[in-house]
PDB file of N, CA and C in Angstrom:
ATOM      1  N   MET A   1       0.842  -1.177   0.000  1.00  0.00           N
ATOM      2  CA  MET A   1       0.000   0.000   0.000  1.00  0.00           C
ATOM      3  C   MET A   1       0.885   1.237   0.000  1.00  0.00           C
ATOM      4  N   THR A   2       0.531   2.214  -0.812  1.00  0.00           N
ATOM      5  CA  THR A   2       1.244   3.488  -0.827  1.00  0.00           C
ATOM      6  C   THR A   2       0.430   4.517  -0.065  1.00  0.00           C
ATOM      7  N   ILE A   3       1.090   5.180   0.866  1.00  0.00           N
ATOM      8  CA  ILE A   3       0.477   6.244   1.651  1.00  0.00           C
ATOM      9  C   ILE A   3       1.240   7.525   1.339  1.00  0.00           C
ATOM     10  N   TRP A   4       0.502   8.559   0.991  1.00  0.00           N
ATOM     11  CA  TRP A   4       1.078   9.854   0.657  1.00  0.00           C
ATOM     12  C   TRP A   4       1.072  10.729   1.906  1.00  0.00           C
ATOM     13  N   VAL A   5       2.229  11.315   2.229  1.00  0.00           N
ATOM     14  CA  VAL A   5       2.377  12.124   3.439  1.00  0.00           C
ATOM     15  C   VAL A   5       2.757  13.553   3.040  1.00  0.00           C
ATOM     16  N   ASN A   6       1.916  14.502   3.411  1.00  0.00           N
ATOM     17  CA  ASN A   6       2.167  15.925   3.183  1.00  0.00           C
ATOM     18  C   ASN A   6       2.605  16.555   4.491  1.00  0.00           C
ATOM     19  N   GLU A   7       3.683  17.319   4.422  1.00  0.00           N
ATOM     20  CA  GLU A   7       4.200  17.948   5.640  1.00  0.00           C
ATOM     21  C   GLU A   7       4.605  19.391   5.361  1.00  0.00           C
ATOM     22  N   GLN A   8       4.369  20.265   6.323  1.00  0.00           N
ATOM     23  CA  GLN A   8       4.956  21.602   6.341  1.00  0.00           C
ATOM     24  C   GLN A   8       6.006  21.570   7.436  1.00  0.00           C
ATOM     25  N   ILE A   9       7.247  21.856   7.049  1.00  0.00           N
ATOM     26  CA  ILE A   9       8.389  21.682   7.957  1.00  0.00           C
ATOM     27  C   ILE A   9       9.165  22.988   8.064  1.00  0.00           C
ATOM     28  N   ASP A  10       9.526  23.363   9.300  1.00  0.00           N
ATOM     29  CA  ASP A  10      10.325  24.575   9.464  1.00  0.00           C
ATOM     30  C   ASP A  10      11.809  24.250   9.291  1.00  0.00           C
ATOM     31  N   SER A  11      12.635  25.269   9.368  1.00  0.00           N
ATOM     32  CA  SER A  11      14.071  25.097   9.092  1.00  0.00           C
ATOM     33  C   SER A  11      14.782  24.214  10.109  1.00  0.00           C
ATOM     34  N   SER A  12      14.191  24.008  11.277  1.00  0.00           N
ATOM     35  CA  SER A  12      14.812  23.127  12.275  1.00  0.00           C
ATOM     36  C   SER A  12      14.381  21.667  12.090  1.00  0.00           C
ATOM     37  N   GLY A  13      13.456  21.429  11.148  1.00  0.00           N
ATOM     38  CA  GLY A  13      12.984  20.069  10.904  1.00  0.00           C
ATOM     39  C   GLY A  13      11.696  19.726  11.635  1.00  0.00           C
ATOM     40  N   MET A  14      11.125  20.687  12.362  1.00  0.00           N
ATOM     41  CA  MET A  14       9.884  20.440  13.094  1.00  0.00           C
ATOM     42  C   MET A  14       8.694  20.460  12.132  1.00  0.00           C
ATOM     43  N   ILE A  15       7.840  19.444  12.241  1.00  0.00           N
ATOM     44  CA  ILE A  15       6.652  19.358  11.406  1.00  0.00           C
ATOM     45  C   ILE A  15       5.539  20.174  12.056  1.00  0.00           C
ATOM     46  N   HIS A  16       4.991  21.131  11.309  1.00  0.00           N
ATOM     47  CA  HIS A  16       3.919  21.979  11.825  1.00  0.00           C
ATOM     48  C   HIS A  16       2.550  21.554  11.330  1.00  0.00           C
ATOM     49  N   ALA A  17       2.493  20.882  10.197  1.00  0.00           N
ATOM     50  CA  ALA A  17       1.230  20.370   9.663  1.00  0.00           C
ATOM     51  C   ALA A  17       1.534  19.082   8.919  1.00  0.00           C
ATOM     52  N   CYS A  18       0.643  18.108   9.053  1.00  0.00           N
ATOM     53  CA  CYS A  18       0.878  16.823   8.393  1.00  0.00           C
ATOM     54  C   CYS A  18      -0.469  16.159   8.097  1.00  0.00           C
ATOM     55  N   ILE A  19      -0.652  15.785   6.839  1.00  0.00           N
ATOM     56  CA  ILE A  19      -1.841  15.064   6.408  1.00  0.00           C
ATOM     57  C   ILE A  19      -1.388  13.861   5.594  1.00  0.00           C
ATOM     58  N   ALA A  20      -1.933  12.687   5.904  1.00  0.00           N
ATOM     59  CA  ALA A  20      -1.576  11.461   5.194  1.00  0.00           C
ATOM     60  C   ALA A  20      -2.836  10.836   4.607  1.00  0.00           C
ATOM     61  N   CYS A  21      -2.710  10.302   3.387  1.00  0.00           N
ATOM     62  CA  CYS A  21      -3.852   9.653   2.744  1.00  0.00           C
ATOM     63  C   CYS A  21      -3.360   8.640   1.708  1.00  0.00           C
ATOM     64  N   CYS A  22      -4.276   7.828   1.230  1.00  0.00           N
ATOM     65  CA  CYS A  22      -3.953   6.798   0.240  1.00  0.00           C
ATOM     66  C   CYS A  22      -4.302   7.221  -1.184  1.00  0.00           C
ATOM     67  N   ASN A  23      -4.917   8.377  -1.338  1.00  0.00           N
ATOM     68  CA  ASN A  23      -5.358   8.853  -2.641  1.00  0.00           C
ATOM     69  C   ASN A  23      -4.326   9.827  -3.214  1.00  0.00           C
ATOM     70  N   GLU A  24      -3.682   9.439  -4.314  1.00  0.00           N
ATOM     71  CA  GLU A  24      -2.610  10.247  -4.894  1.00  0.00           C
ATOM     72  C   GLU A  24      -3.104  11.622  -5.336  1.00  0.00           C
ATOM     73  N   SER A  25      -4.244  11.681  -5.978  1.00  0.00           N
ATOM     74  CA  SER A  25      -4.781  12.947  -6.460  1.00  0.00           C
ATOM     75  C   SER A  25      -5.073  13.895  -5.295  1.00  0.00           C
ATOM     76  N   GLN A  26      -5.694  13.375  -4.262  1.00  0.00           N
ATOM     77  CA  GLN A  26      -5.985  14.164  -3.067  1.00  0.00           C
ATOM     78  C   GLN A  26      -4.693  14.654  -2.425  1.00  0.00           C
ATOM     79  N   ALA A  27      -3.693  13.800  -2.378  1.00  0.00           N
ATOM     80  CA  ALA A  27      -2.408  14.160  -1.776  1.00  0.00           C
ATOM     81  C   ALA A  27      -1.726  15.275  -2.558  1.00  0.00           C
ATOM     82  N   LYS A  28      -1.769  15.196  -3.879  1.00  0.00           N
ATOM     83  CA  LYS A  28      -1.136  16.231  -4.701  1.00  0.00           C
ATOM     84  C   LYS A  28      -1.864  17.566  -4.554  1.00  0.00           C
ATOM     85  N   ASP A  29      -3.189  17.532  -4.463  1.00  0.00           N
ATOM     86  CA  ASP A  29      -3.948  18.761  -4.224  1.00  0.00           C
ATOM     87  C   ASP A  29      -3.587  19.368  -2.867  1.00  0.00           C
ATOM     88  N   CYS A  30      -3.466  18.530  -1.865  1.00  0.00           N
ATOM     89  CA  CYS A  30      -3.092  18.982  -0.530  1.00  0.00           C
ATOM     90  C   CYS A  30      -1.692  19.603  -0.552  1.00  0.00           C
ATOM     91  N   HIS A  31      -0.778  18.967  -1.276  1.00  0.00           N
ATOM     92  CA  HIS A  31       0.593  19.472  -1.356  1.00  0.00           C
ATOM     93  C   HIS A  31       0.624  20.874  -1.969  1.00  0.00           C
ATOM     94  N   GLU A  32      -0.139  21.068  -3.039  1.00  0.00           N
ATOM     95  CA  GLU A  32      -0.205  22.390  -3.656  1.00  0.00           C
ATOM     96  C   GLU A  32      -0.739  23.425  -2.665  1.00  0.00           C
ATOM     97  N   SER A  33      -1.748  23.035  -1.897  1.00  0.00           N
ATOM     98  CA  SER A  33      -2.304  23.927  -0.887  1.00  0.00           C
ATOM     99  C   SER A  33      -1.267  24.251   0.195  1.00  0.00           C
ATOM    100  N   PHE A  34      -0.542  23.231   0.636  1.00  0.00           N
ATOM    101  CA  PHE A  34       0.500  23.445   1.651  1.00  0.00           C
ATOM    102  C   PHE A  34       1.549  24.424   1.126  1.00  0.00           C
ATOM    103  N   LYS A  35       1.968  24.264  -0.133  1.00  0.00           N
ATOM    104  CA  LYS A  35       2.973  25.158  -0.717  1.00  0.00           C
ATOM    105  C   LYS A  35       2.437  26.585  -0.812  1.00  0.00           C
ATOM    106  N   GLN A  36       1.201  26.727  -1.277  1.00  0.00           N
ATOM    107  CA  GLN A  36       0.618  28.058  -1.459  1.00  0.00           C
ATOM    108  C   GLN A  36       0.369  28.757  -0.132  1.00  0.00           C
ATOM    109  N   ASN A  37       0.139  28.009   0.920  1.00  0.00           N
ATOM    110  CA  ASN A  37      -0.159  28.610   2.220  1.00  0.00           C
ATOM    111  C   ASN A  37       1.076  29.028   3.009  1.00  0.00           C
ATOM    112  N   LEU A  38       2.259  28.695   2.517  1.00  0.00           N
ATOM    113  CA  LEU A  38       3.472  29.185   3.176  1.00  0.00           C
ATOM    114  C   LEU A  38       3.630  30.665   2.856  1.00  0.00           C
ATOM    115  N   THR A  39       3.843  31.465   3.878  1.00  0.00           N
ATOM    116  CA  THR A  39       4.051  32.897   3.653  1.00  0.00           C
ATOM    117  C   THR A  39       5.466  33.127   3.118  1.00  0.00           C
ATOM    118  N   GLU A  40       5.670  34.297   2.543  1.00  0.00           N
ATOM    119  CA  GLU A  40       7.008  34.651   2.060  1.00  0.00           C
ATOM    120  C   GLU A  40       8.005  34.647   3.211  1.00  0.00           C
ATOM    121  N   GLU A  41       7.560  35.105   4.369  1.00  0.00           N
ATOM    122  CA  GLU A  41       8.433  35.127   5.551  1.00  0.00           C
ATOM    123  C   GLU A  41       8.835  33.701   5.947  1.00  0.00           C
ATOM    124  N   GLN A  42       7.874  32.774   5.954  1.00  0.00           N
ATOM    125  CA  GLN A  42       8.187  31.380   6.284  1.00  0.00           C
ATOM    126  C   GLN A  42       9.187  30.813   5.286  1.00  0.00           C
ATOM    127  N   LYS A  43       8.989  31.097   4.010  1.00  0.00           N
ATOM    128  CA  LYS A  43       9.916  30.605   2.983  1.00  0.00           C
ATOM    129  C   LYS A  43      11.321  31.150   3.221  1.00  0.00           C
ATOM    130  N   LEU A  44      11.408  32.434   3.568  1.00  0.00           N
ATOM    131  CA  LEU A  44      12.719  33.033   3.856  1.00  0.00           C
ATOM    132  C   LEU A  44      13.376  32.370   5.058  1.00  0.00           C
ATOM    133  N   TRP A  45      12.574  31.922   6.016  1.00  0.00           N
ATOM    134  CA  TRP A  45      13.098  31.251   7.208  1.00  0.00           C
ATOM    135  C   TRP A  45      13.439  29.788   6.946  1.00  0.00           C
ATOM    136  N   GLY A  46      13.152  29.301   5.738  1.00  0.00           N
ATOM    137  CA  GLY A  46      13.534  27.938   5.384  1.00  0.00           C
ATOM    138  C   GLY A  46      12.433  26.897   5.499  1.00  0.00           C
ATOM    139  N   TRP A  47      11.191  27.333   5.669  1.00  0.00           N
ATOM    140  CA  TRP A  47      10.087  26.382   5.721  1.00  0.00           C
ATOM    141  C   TRP A  47       9.890  25.763   4.341  1.00  0.00           C
ATOM    142  N   VAL A  48       9.458  24.501   4.316  1.00  0.00           N
ATOM    143  CA  VAL A  48       9.169  23.810   3.057  1.00  0.00           C
ATOM    144  C   VAL A  48       7.891  22.986   3.197  1.00  0.00           C
ATOM    145  N   ALA A  49       7.274  22.735   2.058  1.00  0.00           N
ATOM    146  CA  ALA A  49       6.168  21.778   1.976  1.00  0.00           C
ATOM    147  C   ALA A  49       6.741  20.545   1.295  1.00  0.00           C
ATOM    148  N   ARG A  50       6.579  19.394   1.932  1.00  0.00           N
ATOM    149  CA  ARG A  50       7.172  18.162   1.396  1.00  0.00           C
ATOM    150  C   ARG A  50       6.067  17.127   1.196  1.00  0.00           C
ATOM    151  N   LEU A  51       6.138  16.450   0.059  1.00  0.00           N
ATOM    152  CA  LEU A  51       5.246  15.338  -0.236  1.00  0.00           C
ATOM    153  C   LEU A  51       6.118  14.106  -0.403  1.00  0.00           C
ATOM    154  N   ARG A  52       5.809  13.065   0.357  1.00  0.00           N
ATOM    155  CA  ARG A  52       6.592  11.831   0.279  1.00  0.00           C
ATOM    156  C   ARG A  52       5.653  10.640   0.396  1.00  0.00           C
ATOM    157  N   THR A  53       6.146   9.475   0.060  1.00  0.00           N
ATOM    158  CA  THR A  53       5.342   8.262   0.198  1.00  0.00           C
ATOM    159  C   THR A  53       6.000   7.311   1.189  1.00  0.00           C
ATOM    160  N   VAL A  54       5.143   6.560   1.859  1.00  0.00           N
ATOM    161  CA  VAL A  54       5.587   5.500   2.761  1.00  0.00           C
ATOM    162  C   VAL A  54       4.730   4.271   2.465  1.00  0.00           C
ATOM    163  N   ASN A  55       5.124   3.123   2.997  1.00  0.00           N
ATOM    164  CA  ASN A  55       4.421   1.880   2.702  1.00  0.00           C
ATOM    165  C   ASN A  55       3.553   1.363   3.841  1.00  0.00           C
ATOM    166  N   SER A  56       3.581   2.051   4.982  1.00  0.00           N
ATOM    167  CA  SER A  56       2.839   1.574   6.147  1.00  0.00           C
ATOM    168  C   SER A  56       2.384   2.760   6.985  1.00  0.00           C
ATOM    169  N   TRP A  57       1.222   2.625   7.621  1.00  0.00           N
ATOM    170  CA  TRP A  57       0.750   3.678   8.516  1.00  0.00           C
ATOM    171  C   TRP A  57       1.698   3.854   9.698  1.00  0.00           C
ATOM    172  N   ASP A  58       2.501   2.836  10.003  1.00  0.00           N
ATOM    173  CA  ASP A  58       3.476   2.940  11.087  1.00  0.00           C
ATOM    174  C   ASP A  58       4.570   3.955  10.768  1.00  0.00           C
ATOM    175  N   GLU A  59       4.754   4.277   9.483  1.00  0.00           N
ATOM    176  CA  GLU A  59       5.787   5.227   9.058  1.00  0.00           C
ATOM    177  C   GLU A  59       5.275   6.666   8.992  1.00  0.00           C
ATOM    178  N   VAL A  60       3.992   6.870   9.243  1.00  0.00           N
ATOM    179  CA  VAL A  60       3.378   8.196   9.213  1.00  0.00           C
ATOM    180  C   VAL A  60       3.585   8.841  10.581  1.00  0.00           C
ATOM    181  N   PRO A  61       3.982  10.123  10.617  1.00  0.00           N
ATOM    182  CA  PRO A  61       4.140  10.793  11.913  1.00  0.00           C
ATOM    183  C   PRO A  61       2.866  10.696  12.746  1.00  0.00           C
ATOM    184  N   VAL A  62       3.032  10.533  14.048  1.00  0.00           N
ATOM    185  CA  VAL A  62       1.889  10.309  14.928  1.00  0.00           C
ATOM    186  C   VAL A  62       0.926  11.491  14.966  1.00  0.00           C
ATOM    187  N   ASN A  63       1.405  12.699  14.704  1.00  0.00           N
ATOM    188  CA  ASN A  63       0.551  13.876  14.769  1.00  0.00           C
ATOM    189  C   ASN A  63      -0.206  14.143  13.473  1.00  0.00           C
ATOM    190  N   ALA A  64      -0.092  13.259  12.496  1.00  0.00           N
ATOM    191  CA  ALA A  64      -0.720  13.463  11.194  1.00  0.00           C
ATOM    192  C   ALA A  64      -2.233  13.272  11.245  1.00  0.00           C
ATOM    193  N   LEU A  65      -2.937  14.069  10.429  1.00  0.00           N
ATOM    194  CA  LEU A  65      -4.339  13.815  10.154  1.00  0.00           C
ATOM    195  C   LEU A  65      -4.346  12.692   9.121  1.00  0.00           C
ATOM    196  N   LYS A  66      -4.966  11.586   9.443  1.00  0.00           N
ATOM    197  CA  LYS A  66      -4.943  10.409   8.570  1.00  0.00           C
ATOM    198  C   LYS A  66      -6.290  10.248   7.883  1.00  0.00           C
ATOM    199  N   LEU A  67      -6.263  10.322   6.550  1.00  0.00           N
ATOM    200  CA  LEU A  67      -7.477  10.213   5.742  1.00  0.00           C
ATOM    201  C   LEU A  67      -7.442   8.925   4.949  1.00  0.00           C
ATOM    202  N   ASP A  68      -8.576   8.262   4.837  1.00  0.00           N
ATOM    203  CA  ASP A  68      -8.674   7.048   4.005  1.00  0.00           C
ATOM    204  C   ASP A  68      -9.363   7.387   2.712  1.00  0.00           C
TER     205      ASP A  68
END
């Protein structure tokens, strides 16, 4: 099973927002939203929106909103 994980991460590596789902299209839409919602100031501070895949719900950060 492929699980898509969207994260907003600050320059220290701390995850501030995380949504995980099994639907690729939904995940890509979420990723675009995460990127667009970063302010210019956050970008200057090194914040990023990251989209990655994992193979198990055990690999998803515990603070993630998990969607099926």
